[in-house]
mmCIF file of C-alpha atoms in Angstrom:
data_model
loop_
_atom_site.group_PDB
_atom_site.id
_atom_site.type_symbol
_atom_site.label_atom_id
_atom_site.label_comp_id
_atom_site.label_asym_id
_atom_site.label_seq_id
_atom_site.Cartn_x
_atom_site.Cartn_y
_atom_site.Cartn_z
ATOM 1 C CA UNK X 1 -12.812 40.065 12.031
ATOM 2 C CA UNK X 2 -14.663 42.349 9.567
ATOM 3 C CA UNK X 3 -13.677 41.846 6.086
ATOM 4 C CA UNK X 4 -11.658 38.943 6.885
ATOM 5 C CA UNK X 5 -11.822 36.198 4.614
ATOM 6 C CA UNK X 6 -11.171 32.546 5.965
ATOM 7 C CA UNK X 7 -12.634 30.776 2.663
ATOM 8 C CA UNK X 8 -12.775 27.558 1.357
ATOM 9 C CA UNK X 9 -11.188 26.142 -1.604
ATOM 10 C CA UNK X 10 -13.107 22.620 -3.606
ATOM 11 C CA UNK X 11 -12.302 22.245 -7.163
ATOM 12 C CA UNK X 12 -12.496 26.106 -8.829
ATOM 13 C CA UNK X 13 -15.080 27.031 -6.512
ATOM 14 C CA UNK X 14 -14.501 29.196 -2.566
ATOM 15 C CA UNK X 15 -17.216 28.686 0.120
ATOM 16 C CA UNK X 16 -17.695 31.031 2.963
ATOM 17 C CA UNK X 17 -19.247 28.263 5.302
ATOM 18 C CA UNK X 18 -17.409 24.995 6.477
ATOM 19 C CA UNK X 19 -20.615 23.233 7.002
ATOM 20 C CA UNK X 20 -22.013 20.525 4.295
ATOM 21 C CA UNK X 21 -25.313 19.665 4.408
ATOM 22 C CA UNK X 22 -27.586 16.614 3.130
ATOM 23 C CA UNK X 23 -31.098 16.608 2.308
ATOM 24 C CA UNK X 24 -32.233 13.432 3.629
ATOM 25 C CA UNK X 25 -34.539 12.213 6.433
ATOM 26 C CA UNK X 26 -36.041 15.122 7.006
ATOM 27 C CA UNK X 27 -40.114 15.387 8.033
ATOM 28 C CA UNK X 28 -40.859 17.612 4.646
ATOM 29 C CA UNK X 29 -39.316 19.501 2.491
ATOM 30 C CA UNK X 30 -39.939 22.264 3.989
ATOM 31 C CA UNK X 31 -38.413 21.689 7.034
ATOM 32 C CA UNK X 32 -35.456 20.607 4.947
ATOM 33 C CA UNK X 33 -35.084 24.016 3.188
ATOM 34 C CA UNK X 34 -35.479 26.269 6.294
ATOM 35 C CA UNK X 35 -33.217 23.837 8.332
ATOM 36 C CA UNK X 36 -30.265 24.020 5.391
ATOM 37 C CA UNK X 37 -31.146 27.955 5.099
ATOM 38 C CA UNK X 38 -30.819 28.086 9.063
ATOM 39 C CA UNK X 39 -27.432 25.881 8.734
ATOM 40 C CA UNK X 40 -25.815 28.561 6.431
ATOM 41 C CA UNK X 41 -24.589 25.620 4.359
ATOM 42 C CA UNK X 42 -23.024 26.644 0.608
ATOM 43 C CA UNK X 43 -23.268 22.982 -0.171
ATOM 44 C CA UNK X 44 -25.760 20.744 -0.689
ATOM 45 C CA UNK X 45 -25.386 16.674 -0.714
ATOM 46 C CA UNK X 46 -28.216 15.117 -3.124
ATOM 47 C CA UNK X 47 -28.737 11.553 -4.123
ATOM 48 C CA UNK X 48 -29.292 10.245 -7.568
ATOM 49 C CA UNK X 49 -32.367 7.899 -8.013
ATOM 50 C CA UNK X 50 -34.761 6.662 -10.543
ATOM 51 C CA UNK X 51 -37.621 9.017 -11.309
ATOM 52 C CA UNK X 52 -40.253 7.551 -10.148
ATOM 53 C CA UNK X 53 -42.887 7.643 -13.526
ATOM 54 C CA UNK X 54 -46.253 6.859 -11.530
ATOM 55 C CA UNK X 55 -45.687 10.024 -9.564
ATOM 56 C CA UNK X 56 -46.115 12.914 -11.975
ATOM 57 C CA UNK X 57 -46.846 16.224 -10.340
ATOM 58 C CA UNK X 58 -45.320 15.397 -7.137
ATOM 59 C CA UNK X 59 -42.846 18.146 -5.659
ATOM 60 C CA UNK X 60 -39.425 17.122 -6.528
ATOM 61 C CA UNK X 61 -36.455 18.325 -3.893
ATOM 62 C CA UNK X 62 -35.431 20.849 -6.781
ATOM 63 C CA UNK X 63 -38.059 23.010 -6.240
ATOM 64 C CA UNK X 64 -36.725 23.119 -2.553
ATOM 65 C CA UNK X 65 -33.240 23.851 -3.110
ATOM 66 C CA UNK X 66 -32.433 26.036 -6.270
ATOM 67 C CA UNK X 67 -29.524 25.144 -7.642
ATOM 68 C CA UNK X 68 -28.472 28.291 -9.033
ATOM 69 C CA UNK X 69 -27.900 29.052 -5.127
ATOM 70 C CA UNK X 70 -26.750 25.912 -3.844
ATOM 71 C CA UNK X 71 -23.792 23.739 -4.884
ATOM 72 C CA UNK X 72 -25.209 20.649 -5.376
ATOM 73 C CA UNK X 73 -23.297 17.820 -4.357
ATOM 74 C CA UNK X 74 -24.564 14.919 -5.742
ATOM 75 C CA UNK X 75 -23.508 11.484 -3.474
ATOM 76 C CA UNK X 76 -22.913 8.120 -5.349
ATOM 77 C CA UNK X 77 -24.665 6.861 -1.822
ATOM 78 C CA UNK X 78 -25.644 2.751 -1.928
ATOM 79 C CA UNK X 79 -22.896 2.184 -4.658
ATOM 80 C CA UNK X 80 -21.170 -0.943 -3.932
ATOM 81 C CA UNK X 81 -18.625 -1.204 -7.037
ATOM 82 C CA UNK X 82 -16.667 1.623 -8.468
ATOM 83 C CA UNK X 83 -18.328 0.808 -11.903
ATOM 84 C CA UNK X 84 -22.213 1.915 -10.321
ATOM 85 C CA UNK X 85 -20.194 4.751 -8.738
ATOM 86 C CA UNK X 86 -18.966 6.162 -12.090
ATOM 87 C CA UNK X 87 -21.645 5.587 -13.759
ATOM 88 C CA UNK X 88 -23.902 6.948 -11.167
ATOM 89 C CA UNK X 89 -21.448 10.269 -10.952
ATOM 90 C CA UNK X 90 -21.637 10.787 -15.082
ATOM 91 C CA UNK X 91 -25.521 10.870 -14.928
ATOM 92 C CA UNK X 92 -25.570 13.037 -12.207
ATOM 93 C CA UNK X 93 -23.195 15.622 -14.184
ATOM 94 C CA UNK X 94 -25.171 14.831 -17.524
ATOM 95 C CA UNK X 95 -28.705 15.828 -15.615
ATOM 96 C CA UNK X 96 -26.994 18.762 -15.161
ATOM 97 C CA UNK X 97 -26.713 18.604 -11.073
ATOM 98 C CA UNK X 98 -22.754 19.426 -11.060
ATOM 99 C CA UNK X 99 -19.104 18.367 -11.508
ATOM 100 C CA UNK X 100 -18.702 17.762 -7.860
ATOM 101 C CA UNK X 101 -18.974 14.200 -6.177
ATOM 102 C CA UNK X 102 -19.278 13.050 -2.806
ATOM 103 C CA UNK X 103 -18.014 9.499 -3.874
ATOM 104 C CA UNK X 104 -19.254 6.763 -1.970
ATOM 105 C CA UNK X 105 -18.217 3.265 -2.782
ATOM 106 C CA UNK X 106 -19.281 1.442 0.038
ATOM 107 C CA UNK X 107 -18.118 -1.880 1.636
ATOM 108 C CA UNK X 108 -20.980 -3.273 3.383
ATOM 109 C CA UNK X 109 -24.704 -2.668 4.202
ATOM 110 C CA UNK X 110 -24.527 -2.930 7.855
ATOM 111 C CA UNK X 111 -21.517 -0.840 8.690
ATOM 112 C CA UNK X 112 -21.663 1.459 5.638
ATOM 113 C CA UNK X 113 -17.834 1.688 5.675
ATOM 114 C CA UNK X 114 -16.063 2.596 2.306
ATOM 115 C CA UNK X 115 -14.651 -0.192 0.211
ATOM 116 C CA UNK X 116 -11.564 1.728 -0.348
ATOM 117 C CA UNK X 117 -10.225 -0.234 -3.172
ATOM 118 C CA UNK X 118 -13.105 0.581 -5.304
ATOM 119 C CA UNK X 119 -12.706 3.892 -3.902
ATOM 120 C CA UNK X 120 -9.504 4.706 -5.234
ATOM 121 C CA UNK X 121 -10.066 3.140 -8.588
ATOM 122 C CA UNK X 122 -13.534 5.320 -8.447
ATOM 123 C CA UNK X 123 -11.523 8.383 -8.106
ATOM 124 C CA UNK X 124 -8.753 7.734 -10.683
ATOM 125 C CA UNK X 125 -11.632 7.103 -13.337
ATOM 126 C CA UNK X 126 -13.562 10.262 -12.107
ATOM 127 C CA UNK X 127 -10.391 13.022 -11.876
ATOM 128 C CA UNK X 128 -9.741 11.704 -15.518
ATOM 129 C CA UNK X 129 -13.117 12.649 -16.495
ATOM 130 C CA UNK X 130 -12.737 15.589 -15.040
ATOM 131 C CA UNK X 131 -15.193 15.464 -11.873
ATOM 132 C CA UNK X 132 -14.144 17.454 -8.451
ATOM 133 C CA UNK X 133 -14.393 13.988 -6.469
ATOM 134 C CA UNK X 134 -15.042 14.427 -2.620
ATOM 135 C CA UNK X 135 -14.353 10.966 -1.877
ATOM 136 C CA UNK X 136 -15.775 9.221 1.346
ATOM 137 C CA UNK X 137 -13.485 7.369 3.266
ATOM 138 C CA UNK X 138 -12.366 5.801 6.279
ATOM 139 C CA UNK X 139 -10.162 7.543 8.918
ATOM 140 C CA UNK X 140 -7.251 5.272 8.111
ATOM 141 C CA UNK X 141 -4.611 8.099 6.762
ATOM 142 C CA UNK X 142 -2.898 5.967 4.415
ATOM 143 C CA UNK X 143 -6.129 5.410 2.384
ATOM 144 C CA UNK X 144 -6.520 9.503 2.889
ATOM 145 C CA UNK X 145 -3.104 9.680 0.662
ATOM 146 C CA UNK X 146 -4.090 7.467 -1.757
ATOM 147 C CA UNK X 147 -6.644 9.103 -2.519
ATOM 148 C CA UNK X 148 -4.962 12.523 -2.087
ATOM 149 C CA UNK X 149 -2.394 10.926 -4.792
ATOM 150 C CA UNK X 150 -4.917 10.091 -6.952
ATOM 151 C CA UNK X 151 -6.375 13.557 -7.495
ATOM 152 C CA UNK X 152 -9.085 13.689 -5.000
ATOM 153 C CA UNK X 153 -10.070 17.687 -4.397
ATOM 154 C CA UNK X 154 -10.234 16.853 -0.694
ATOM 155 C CA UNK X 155 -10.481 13.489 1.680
ATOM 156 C CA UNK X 156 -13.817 13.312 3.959
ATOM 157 C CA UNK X 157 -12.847 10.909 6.498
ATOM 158 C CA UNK X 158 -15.690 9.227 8.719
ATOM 159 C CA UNK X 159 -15.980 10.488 12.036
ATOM 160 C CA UNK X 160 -18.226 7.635 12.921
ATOM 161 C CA UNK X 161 -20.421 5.335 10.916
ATOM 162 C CA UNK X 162 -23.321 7.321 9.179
ATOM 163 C CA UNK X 163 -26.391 7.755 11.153
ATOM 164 C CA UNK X 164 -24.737 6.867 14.036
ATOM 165 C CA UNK X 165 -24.275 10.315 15.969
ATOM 166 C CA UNK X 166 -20.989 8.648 17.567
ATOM 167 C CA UNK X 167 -18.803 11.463 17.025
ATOM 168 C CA UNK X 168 -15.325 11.434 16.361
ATOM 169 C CA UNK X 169 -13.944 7.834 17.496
ATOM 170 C CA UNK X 170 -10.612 8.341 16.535
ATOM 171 C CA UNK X 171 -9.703 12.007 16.562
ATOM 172 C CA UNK X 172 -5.438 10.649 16.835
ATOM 173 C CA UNK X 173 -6.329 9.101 13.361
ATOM 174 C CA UNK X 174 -7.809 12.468 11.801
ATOM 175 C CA UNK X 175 -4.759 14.473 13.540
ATOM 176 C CA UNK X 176 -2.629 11.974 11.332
ATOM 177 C CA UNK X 177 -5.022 12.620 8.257
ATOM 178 C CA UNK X 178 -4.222 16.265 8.651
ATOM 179 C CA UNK X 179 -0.817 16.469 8.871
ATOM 180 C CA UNK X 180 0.150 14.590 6.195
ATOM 181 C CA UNK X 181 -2.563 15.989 3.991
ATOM 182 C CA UNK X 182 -2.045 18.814 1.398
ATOM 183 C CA UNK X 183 -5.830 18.892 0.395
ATOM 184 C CA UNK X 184 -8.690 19.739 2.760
ATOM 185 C CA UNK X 185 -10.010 17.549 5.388
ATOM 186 C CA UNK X 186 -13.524 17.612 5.627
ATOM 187 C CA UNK X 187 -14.890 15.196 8.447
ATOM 188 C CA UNK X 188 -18.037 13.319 7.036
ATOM 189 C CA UNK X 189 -20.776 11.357 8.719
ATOM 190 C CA UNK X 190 -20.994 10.112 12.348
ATOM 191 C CA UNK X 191 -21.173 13.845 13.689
ATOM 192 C CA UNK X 192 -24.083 13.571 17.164
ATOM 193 C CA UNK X 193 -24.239 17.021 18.281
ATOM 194 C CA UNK X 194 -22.767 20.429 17.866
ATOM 195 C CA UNK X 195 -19.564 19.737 20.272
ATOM 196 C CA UNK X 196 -18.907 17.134 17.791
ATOM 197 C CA UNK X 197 -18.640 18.937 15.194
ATOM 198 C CA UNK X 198 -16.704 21.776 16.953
ATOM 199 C CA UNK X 199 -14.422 19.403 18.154
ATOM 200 C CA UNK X 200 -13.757 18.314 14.331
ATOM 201 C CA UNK X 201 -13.011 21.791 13.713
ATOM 202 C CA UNK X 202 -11.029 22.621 16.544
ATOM 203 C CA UNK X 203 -8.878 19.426 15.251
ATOM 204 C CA UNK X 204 -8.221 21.851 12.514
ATOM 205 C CA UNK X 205 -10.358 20.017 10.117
ATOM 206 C CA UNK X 206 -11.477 21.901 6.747
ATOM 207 C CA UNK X 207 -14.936 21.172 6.965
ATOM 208 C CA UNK X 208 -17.763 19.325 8.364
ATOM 209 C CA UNK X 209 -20.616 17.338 6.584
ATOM 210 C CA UNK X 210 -23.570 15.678 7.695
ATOM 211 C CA UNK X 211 -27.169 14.722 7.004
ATOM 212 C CA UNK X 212 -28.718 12.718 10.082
ATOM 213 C CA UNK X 213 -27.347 14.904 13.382
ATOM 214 C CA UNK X 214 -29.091 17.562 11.572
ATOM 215 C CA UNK X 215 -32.107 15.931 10.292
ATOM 216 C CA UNK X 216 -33.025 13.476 12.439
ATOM 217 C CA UNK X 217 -33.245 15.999 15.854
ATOM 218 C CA UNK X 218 -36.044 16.933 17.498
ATOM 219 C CA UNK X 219 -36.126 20.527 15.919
ATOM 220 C CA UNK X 220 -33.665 20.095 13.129
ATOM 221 C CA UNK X 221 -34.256 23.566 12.223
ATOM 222 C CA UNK X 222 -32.348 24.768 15.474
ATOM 223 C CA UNK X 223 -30.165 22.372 15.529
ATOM 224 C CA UNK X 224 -28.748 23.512 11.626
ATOM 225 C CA UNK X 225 -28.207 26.876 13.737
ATOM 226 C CA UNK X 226 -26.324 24.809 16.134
ATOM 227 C CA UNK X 227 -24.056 22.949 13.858
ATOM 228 C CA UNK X 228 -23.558 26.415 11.716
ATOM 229 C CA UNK X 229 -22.184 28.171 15.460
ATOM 230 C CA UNK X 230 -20.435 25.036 16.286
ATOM 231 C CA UNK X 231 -18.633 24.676 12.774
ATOM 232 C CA UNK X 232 -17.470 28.477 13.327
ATOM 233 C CA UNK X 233 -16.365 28.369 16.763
ATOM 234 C CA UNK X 234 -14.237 25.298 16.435
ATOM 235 C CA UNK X 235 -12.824 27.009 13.283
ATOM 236 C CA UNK X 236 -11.922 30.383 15.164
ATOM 237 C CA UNK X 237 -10.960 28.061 18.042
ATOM 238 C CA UNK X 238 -8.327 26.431 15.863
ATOM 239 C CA UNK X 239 -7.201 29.699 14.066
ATOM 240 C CA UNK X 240 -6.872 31.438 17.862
ATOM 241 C CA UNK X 241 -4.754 28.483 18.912
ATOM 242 C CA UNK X 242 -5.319 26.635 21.971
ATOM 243 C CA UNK X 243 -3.817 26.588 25.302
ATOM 244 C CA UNK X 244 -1.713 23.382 26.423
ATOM 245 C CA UNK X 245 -3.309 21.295 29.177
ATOM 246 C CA UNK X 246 -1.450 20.966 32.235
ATOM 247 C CA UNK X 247 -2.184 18.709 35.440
ATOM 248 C CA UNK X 248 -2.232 21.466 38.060
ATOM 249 C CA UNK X 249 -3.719 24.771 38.312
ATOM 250 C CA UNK X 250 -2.148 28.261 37.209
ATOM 251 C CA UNK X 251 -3.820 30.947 38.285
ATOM 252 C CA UNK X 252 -4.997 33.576 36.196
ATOM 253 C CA UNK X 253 -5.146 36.677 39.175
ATOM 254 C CA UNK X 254 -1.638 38.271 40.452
ATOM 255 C CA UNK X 255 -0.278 36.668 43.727
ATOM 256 C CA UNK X 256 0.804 39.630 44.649
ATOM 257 C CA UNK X 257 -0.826 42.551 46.275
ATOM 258 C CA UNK X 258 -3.068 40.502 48.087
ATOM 259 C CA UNK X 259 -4.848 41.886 51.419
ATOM 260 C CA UNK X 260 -3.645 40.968 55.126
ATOM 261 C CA UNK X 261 -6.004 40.197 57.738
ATOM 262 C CA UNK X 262 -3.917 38.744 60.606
ATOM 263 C CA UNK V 1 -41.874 -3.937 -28.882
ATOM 264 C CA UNK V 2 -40.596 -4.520 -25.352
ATOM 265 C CA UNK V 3 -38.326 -2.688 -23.404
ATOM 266 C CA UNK V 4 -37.023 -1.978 -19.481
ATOM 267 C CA UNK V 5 -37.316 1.124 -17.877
ATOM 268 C CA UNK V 6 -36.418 1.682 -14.724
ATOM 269 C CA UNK V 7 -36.201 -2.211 -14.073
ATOM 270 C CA UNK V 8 -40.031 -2.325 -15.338
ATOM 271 C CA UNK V 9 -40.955 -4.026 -18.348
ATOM 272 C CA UNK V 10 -43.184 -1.459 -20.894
ATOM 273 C CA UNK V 11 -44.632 -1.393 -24.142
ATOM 274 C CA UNK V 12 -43.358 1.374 -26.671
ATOM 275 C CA UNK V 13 -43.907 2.288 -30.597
ATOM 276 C CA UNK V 14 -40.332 1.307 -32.445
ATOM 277 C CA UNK V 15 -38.420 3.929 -33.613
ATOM 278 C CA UNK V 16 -39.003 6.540 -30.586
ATOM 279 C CA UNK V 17 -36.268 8.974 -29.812
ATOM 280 C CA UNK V 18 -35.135 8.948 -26.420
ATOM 281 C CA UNK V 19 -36.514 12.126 -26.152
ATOM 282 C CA UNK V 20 -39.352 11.580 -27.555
ATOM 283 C CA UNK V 21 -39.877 8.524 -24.501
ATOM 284 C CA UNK V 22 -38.875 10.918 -22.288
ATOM 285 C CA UNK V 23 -41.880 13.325 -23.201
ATOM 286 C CA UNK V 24 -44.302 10.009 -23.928
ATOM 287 C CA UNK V 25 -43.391 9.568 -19.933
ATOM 288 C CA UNK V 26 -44.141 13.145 -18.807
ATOM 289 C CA UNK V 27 -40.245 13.226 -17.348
ATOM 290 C CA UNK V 28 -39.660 16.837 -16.750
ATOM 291 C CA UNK V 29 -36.248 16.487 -17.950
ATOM 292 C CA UNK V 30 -34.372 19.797 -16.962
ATOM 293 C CA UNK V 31 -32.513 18.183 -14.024
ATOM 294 C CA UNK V 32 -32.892 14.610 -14.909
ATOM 295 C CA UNK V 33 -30.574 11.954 -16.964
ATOM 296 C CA UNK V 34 -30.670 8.461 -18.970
ATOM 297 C CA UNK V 35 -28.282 5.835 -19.183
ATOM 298 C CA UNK V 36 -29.074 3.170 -22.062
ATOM 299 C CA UNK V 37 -27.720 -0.486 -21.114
ATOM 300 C CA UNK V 38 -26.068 0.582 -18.873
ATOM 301 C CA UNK V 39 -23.937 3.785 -20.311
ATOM 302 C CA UNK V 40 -24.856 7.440 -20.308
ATOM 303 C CA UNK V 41 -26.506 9.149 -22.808
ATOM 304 C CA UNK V 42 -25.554 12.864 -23.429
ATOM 305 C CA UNK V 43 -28.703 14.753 -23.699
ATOM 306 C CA UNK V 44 -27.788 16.373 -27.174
ATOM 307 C CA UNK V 45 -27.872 12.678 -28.425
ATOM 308 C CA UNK V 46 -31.444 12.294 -27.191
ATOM 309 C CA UNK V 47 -33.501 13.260 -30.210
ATOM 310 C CA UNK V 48 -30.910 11.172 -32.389
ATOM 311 C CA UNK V 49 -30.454 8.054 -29.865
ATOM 312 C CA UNK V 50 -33.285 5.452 -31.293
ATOM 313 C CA UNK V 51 -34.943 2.896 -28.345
ATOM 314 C CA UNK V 52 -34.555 -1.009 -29.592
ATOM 315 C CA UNK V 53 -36.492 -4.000 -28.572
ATOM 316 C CA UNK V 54 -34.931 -5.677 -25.145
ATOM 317 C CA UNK V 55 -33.643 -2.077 -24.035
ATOM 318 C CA UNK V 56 -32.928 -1.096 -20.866
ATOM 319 C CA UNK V 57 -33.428 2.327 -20.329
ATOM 320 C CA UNK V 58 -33.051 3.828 -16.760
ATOM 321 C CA UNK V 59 -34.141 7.688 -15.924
ATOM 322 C CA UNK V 60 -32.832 9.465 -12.909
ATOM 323 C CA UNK V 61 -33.089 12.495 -10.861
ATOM 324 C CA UNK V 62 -31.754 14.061 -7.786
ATOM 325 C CA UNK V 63 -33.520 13.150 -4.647
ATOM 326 C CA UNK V 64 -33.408 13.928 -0.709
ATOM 327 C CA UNK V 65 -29.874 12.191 0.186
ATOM 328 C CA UNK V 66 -26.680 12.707 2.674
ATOM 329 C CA UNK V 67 -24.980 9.365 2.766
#
């Protein structure tokens, strides 16, 4: 495999690692920056919020993660109309963060699915104005061709609610996604544990993003080693091709040539 | 004269310069961005974009995030 290139394509950029990252929930921020180093991660999800003006001199999360390194990935997380999502994408560009957006219009507080509607209409207004729009959606693959049709640079398709750590509920749905889809498919939130993630891979999935299953373990910076392993060997596992299953056995050792004892 | 930033009411001197608020504030501005009522401003309009009474001004930044 040396010298082989197995890269991946967003907007005008190529990434050597399938694994997204987010910066949230972690203990400190330094944690967070040896976990993402650890995780091998290219990409970096941030959230836009007020600065907070009775905190002056307080570390701010971009002396953690240098953007000149990182691509920064800024979310349009807790937007519940297309209109905060836009606007919430242009200031992110305009403070200089990047073009790229993990779009997030979301449907409801509890479940944190995507209100796809004002997903779609998010996207239009952001491919016009010339963002690379990662757009957050539902495992539903007509939604993913919407979106796909309306200039999205890739669809992310849940895996499981965020936070949750369910892994993929509906891996038939995310085959679907994938066949039909001529942009990459990069599984996003509801990834547990490292097999989770492989197993998104192994679906033949583009890429895998998460914050929490990383963040929220007990040693999050191991488990960022975990996820980056994981992420690889479900990708080689899909390149390499599996075998089919089959009810019965088939041995691997020659019948033949065996001993006799009688 | 009154204004809103960040959703808090404040005191300012008329005729500041959205940049000049945003250095009255201590805002380190390299990585950080203002919408005005609600639309973007483009920093080069800063120094030329003049703060009115009844305002609202909101100044962001990146912060820890996923989803």
């Amino acid at each position: 495999m040396e010298g082989y290139k197995d890269l991946l394509t967003l907007g005008k950029k190529q990434f050597h690692s399938r694994l997204i990252v987010g910066t949230g929930k972690y203990p400190t921020f330094e944690v967070m920056r040896e976990a993402i180093e650890r995780s091998g991660a290219e990409i970096v999800t941030v959230a836009v919020r007020r600065v907070d003006l009775g905190a002056r001199g307080k570390g701010s999360l971009l002396d953690y993660i240098d953007p000149g390194r990182y691509t920064l990935l800024p979310n349009t997380a807790g937007c519940y109309t297309a209109e905060e999502a836009v606007t919430t994408a242009l200031l992110a560009r305009e403070a200089g963060l990047s073009d790229f957006v993990k779009l997030e219009v979301i449907g409801d507080p509890r479940t944190l699915f995507p209100d796809v509607v004002g997903l779609i209409e998010a996207t239009v207004r952001l491919v016009k104005e010339g963002f690379t729009v990662l757009p957050y959606t539902n495992d539903d693959p007509i939604t993913a061709k919407k979106l796909e049709d309306a200039g999205a640079t890739c669809v992310m398709p849940l895996a499981a609610p965020i936070g949750s750590g369910l892994g993929i509920r509906n891996p038939y749905n995310i085959r679907i996604i994938l066949e039909q889809a001529r942009v990459p498919v990069i599984v996003d939130a509801g990834v547990g544990t490292a097999s989770d993630a492989a197993i998104a891979m192994e679906l033949g999935c583009d890429g895998v993003l998460m914050n929490t299953a990383i963040a929220g373990a007990k040693d999050p910076i191991a488990m960022a080693e975990a996820m980056k392993l994981a992420v690889r060997a479900g990708r080689l596992a899909f390149q390499a091709g599996r075998i089919s299953k089959k009810l019965y056995a088939a041995a691997s050792s020659p019948a033949e040539g065996k001993i006799d004892i009688e | 004269m009154q204004v809103r930033i960040n959703g808090k009411p404040q005191e300012v001197r008329e005729g500041l310069s959205i940049a000049a608020l945003l250095q009255e504030l201590g805002v380190e501005t390299r990585y950080a961005a203002v919408a005005l009522n609600g639309e973007v401003v483009r920093r080069a309009e800063h120094p030329a974009v003049i703060v009115k009474e009844g305002d609202r001004i909101e100044i962001v930044h990146a912060v820890t995030g996923g989803a």
